[in-house]
mmCIF file of C-alpha atoms in Angstrom:
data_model
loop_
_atom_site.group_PDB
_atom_site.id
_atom_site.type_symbol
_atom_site.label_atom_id
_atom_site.label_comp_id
_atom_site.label_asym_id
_atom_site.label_seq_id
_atom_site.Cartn_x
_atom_site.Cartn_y
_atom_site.Cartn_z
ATOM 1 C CA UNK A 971 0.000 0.000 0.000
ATOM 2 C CA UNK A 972 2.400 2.308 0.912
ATOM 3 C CA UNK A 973 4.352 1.843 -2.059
ATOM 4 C CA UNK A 974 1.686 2.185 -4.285
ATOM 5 C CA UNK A 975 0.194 5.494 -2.676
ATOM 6 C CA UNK A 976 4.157 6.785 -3.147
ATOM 7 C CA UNK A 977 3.494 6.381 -6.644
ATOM 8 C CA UNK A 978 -0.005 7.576 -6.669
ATOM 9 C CA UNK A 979 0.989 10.603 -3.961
ATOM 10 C CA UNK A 980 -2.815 10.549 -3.126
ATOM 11 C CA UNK A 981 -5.513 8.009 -3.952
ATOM 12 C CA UNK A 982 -8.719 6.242 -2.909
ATOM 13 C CA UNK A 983 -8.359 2.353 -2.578
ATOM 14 C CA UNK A 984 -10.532 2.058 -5.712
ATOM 15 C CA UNK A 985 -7.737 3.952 -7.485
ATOM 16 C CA UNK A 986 -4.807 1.749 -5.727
ATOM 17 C CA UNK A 987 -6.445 -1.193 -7.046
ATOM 18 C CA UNK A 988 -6.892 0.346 -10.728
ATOM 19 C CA UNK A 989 -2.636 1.252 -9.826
ATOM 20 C CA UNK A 990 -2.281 -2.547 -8.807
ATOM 21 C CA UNK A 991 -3.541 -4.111 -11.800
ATOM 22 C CA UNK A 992 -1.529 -1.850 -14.245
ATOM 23 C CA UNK A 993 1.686 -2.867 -12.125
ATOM 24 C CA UNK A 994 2.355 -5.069 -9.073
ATOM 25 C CA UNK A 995 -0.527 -7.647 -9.909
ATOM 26 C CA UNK A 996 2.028 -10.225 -11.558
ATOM 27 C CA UNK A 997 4.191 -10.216 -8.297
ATOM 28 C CA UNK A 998 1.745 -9.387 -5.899
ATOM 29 C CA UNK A 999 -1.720 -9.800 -5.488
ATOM 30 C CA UNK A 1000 -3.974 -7.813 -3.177
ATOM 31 C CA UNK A 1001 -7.739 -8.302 -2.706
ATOM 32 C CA UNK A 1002 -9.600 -5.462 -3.506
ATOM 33 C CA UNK A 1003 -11.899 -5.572 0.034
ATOM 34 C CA UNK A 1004 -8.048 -5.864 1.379
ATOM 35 C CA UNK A 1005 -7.053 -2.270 -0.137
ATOM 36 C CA UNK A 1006 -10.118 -0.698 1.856
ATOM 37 C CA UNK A 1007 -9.125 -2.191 5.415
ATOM 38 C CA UNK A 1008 -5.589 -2.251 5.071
ATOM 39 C CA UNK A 1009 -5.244 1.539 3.834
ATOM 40 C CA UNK A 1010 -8.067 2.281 7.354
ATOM 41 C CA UNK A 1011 -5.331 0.259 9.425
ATOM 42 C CA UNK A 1012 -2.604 2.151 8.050
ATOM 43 C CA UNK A 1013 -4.237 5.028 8.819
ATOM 44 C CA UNK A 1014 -4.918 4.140 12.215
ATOM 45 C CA UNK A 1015 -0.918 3.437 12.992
ATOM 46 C CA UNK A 1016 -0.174 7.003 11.635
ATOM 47 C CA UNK A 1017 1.482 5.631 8.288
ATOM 48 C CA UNK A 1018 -1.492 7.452 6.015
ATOM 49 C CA UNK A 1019 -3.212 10.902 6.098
ATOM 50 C CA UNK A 1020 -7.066 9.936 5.584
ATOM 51 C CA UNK A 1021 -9.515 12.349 4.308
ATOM 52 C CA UNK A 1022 -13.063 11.590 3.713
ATOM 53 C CA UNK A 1023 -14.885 13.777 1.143
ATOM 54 C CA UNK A 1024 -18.101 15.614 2.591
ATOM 55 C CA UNK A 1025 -20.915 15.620 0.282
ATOM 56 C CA UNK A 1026 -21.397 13.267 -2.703
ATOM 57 C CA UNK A 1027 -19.727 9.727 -2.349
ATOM 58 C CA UNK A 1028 -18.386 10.645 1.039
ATOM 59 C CA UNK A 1029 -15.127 8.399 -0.538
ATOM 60 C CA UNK A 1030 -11.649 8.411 1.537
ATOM 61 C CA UNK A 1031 -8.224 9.295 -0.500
ATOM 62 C CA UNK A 1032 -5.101 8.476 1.254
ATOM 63 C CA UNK A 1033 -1.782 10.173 1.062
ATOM 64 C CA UNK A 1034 1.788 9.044 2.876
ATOM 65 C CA UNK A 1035 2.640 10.456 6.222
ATOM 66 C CA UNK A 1036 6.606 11.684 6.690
ATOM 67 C CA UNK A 1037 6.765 8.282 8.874
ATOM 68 C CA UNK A 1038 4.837 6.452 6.263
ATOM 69 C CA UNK A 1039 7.446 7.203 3.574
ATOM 70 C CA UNK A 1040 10.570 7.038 5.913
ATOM 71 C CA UNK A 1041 9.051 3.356 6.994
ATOM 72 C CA UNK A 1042 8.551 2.723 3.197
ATOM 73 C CA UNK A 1043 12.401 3.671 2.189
ATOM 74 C CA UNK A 1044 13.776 1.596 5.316
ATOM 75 C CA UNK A 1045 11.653 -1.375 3.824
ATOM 76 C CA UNK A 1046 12.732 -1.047 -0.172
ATOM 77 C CA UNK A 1047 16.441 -0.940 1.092
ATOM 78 C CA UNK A 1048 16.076 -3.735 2.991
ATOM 79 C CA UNK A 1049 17.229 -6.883 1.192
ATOM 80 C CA UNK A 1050 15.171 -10.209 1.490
ATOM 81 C CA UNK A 1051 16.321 -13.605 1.472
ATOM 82 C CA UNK A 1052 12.361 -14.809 1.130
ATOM 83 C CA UNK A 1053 10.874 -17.129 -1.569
ATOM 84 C CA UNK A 1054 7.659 -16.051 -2.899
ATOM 85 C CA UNK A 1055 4.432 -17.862 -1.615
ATOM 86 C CA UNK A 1056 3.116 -19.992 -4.514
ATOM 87 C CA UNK A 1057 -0.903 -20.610 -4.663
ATOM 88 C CA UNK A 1058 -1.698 -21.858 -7.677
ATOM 89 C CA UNK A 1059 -5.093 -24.370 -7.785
ATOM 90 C CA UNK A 1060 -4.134 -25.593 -10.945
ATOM 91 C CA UNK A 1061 -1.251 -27.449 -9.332
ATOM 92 C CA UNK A 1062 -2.766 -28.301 -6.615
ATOM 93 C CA UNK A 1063 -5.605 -29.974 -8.597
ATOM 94 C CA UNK A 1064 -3.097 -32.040 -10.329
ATOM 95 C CA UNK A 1065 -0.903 -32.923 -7.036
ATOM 96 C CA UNK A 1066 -4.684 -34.670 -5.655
ATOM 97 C CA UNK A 1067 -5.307 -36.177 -8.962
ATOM 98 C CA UNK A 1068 -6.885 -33.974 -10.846
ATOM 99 C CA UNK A 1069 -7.131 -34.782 -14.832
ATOM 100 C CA UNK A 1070 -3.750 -33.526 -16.022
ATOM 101 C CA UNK A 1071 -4.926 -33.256 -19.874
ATOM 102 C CA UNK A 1072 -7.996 -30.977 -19.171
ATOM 103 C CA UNK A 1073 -6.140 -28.574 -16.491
ATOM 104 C CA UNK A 1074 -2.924 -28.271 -18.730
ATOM 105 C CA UNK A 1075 -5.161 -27.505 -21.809
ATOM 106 C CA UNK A 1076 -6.735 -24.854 -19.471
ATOM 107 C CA UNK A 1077 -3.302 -23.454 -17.974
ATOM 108 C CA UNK A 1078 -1.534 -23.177 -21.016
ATOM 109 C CA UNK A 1079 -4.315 -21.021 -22.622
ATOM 110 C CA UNK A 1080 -4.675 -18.443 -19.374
ATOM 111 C CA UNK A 1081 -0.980 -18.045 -19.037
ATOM 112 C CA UNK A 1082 -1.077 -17.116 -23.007
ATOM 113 C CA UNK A 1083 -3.084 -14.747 -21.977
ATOM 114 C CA UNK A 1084 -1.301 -13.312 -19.377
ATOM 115 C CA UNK A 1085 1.989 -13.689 -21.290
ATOM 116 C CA UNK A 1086 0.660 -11.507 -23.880
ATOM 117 C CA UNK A 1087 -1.006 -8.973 -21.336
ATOM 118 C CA UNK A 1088 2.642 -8.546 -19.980
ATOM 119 C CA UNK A 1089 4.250 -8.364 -23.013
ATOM 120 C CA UNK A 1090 2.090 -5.761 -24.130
ATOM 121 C CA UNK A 1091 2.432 -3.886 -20.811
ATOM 122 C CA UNK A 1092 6.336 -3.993 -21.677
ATOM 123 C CA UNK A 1093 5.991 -1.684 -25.110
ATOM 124 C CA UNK A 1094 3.711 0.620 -23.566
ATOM 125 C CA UNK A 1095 5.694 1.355 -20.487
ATOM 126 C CA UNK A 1096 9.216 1.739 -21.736
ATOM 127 C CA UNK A 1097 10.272 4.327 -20.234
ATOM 128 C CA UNK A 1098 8.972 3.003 -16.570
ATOM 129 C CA UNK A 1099 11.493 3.600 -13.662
ATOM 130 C CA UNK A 1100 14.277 0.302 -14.122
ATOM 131 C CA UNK A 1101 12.672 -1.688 -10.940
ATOM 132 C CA UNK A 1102 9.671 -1.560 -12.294
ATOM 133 C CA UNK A 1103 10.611 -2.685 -16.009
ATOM 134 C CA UNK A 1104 12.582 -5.601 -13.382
ATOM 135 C CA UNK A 1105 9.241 -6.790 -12.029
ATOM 136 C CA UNK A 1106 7.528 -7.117 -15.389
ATOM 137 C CA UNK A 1107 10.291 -9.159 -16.469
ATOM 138 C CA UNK A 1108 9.542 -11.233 -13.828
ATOM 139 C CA UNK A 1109 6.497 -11.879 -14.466
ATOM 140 C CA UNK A 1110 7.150 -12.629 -17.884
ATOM 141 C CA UNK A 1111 9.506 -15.165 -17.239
ATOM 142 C CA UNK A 1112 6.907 -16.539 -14.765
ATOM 143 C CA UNK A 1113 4.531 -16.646 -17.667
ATOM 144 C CA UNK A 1114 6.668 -18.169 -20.363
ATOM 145 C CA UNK A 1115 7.586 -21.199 -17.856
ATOM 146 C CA UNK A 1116 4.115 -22.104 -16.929
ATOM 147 C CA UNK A 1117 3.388 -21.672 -21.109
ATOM 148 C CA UNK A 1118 6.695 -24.402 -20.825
ATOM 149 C CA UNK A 1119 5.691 -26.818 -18.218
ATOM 150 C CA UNK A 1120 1.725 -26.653 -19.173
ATOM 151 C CA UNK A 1121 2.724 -27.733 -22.558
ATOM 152 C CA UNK A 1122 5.108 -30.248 -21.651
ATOM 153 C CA UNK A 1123 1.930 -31.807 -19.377
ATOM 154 C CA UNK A 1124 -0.176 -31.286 -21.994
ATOM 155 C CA UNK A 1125 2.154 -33.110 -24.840
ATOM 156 C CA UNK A 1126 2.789 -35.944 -22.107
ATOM 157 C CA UNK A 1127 -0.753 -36.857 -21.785
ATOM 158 C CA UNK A 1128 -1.330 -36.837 -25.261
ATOM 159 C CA UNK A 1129 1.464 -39.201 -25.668
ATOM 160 C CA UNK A 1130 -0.024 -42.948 -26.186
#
């Protein structure tokens, strides 16, 4: 969140999801329900400046506080030596026996998808700050090996 709102400088959690899909979403997914309470708890620990709007929608917009960004820069500089967390119900259908033919046929079709979602993302944001052009490649690469091992499960099963 408080990433995204240093991007942003001020936004309403409807906004920092519209932000997350255009550019964290293939490293890090964030319920949208999750961007409401997280940015009120946030708030609550001094991180965020809330304001509420007083007529109309009555919506809340959300800005850093000075400790908000300091706590932010201590965090990016911060290396990490953790693996991401892997959810993926595809798999996990196929690790309890799930029919590998019919999920691989699936899987290799949605990460297509994706692959070409990313790549597209690429030309358009060229001249994106370097880290950020980093985590797209990421999640290309991502993309392009479950294209690889879908196909590979998908070529297998088709095999007599």
């Amino acid at each position: 969140m408080l990433g995204l709102l240093d991007m942003r400088d001020v936004a309403t959690p409807y906004e920092l999801k519209r932000v997350a899909q255009m550019s964290t979403s293939n490293i890090w997914s964030v319920p949208h329900t999750q961007l409401y309470s997280e940015c009120a708890r946030l708030a609550r620990e001094g991180l965020l400046i809330e304001h509420q709007e007083q007529g109309g929608r009555r919506r809340k917009s959300y800005r850093l506080t000075d400790r908000g960004r300091e706590l932010l820069y201590e965090w990016r500089e911060e290396p990490t030596g953790d693996l991401y967390e892997l959810r993926d119900a595809s798999t996990l259908k196929l690790f309890f026996g799930g029919p590998p033919a019919r999920i691989a046929a699936s899987q290799v079709d949605a990460h297509r998808r994706q692959l070409e979602v990313y790549e597209r993302m690429r030309a358009s944001l060229a001249d994106a700050p370097r880290g950020q052009l980093l985590a797209l490649e990421s999640g290309i690469g991502h993309e392009r090996e479950s294209v690889r091992f879908w196909s590979t499960v998908l070529e297998r099963e088709r095999q007599p």
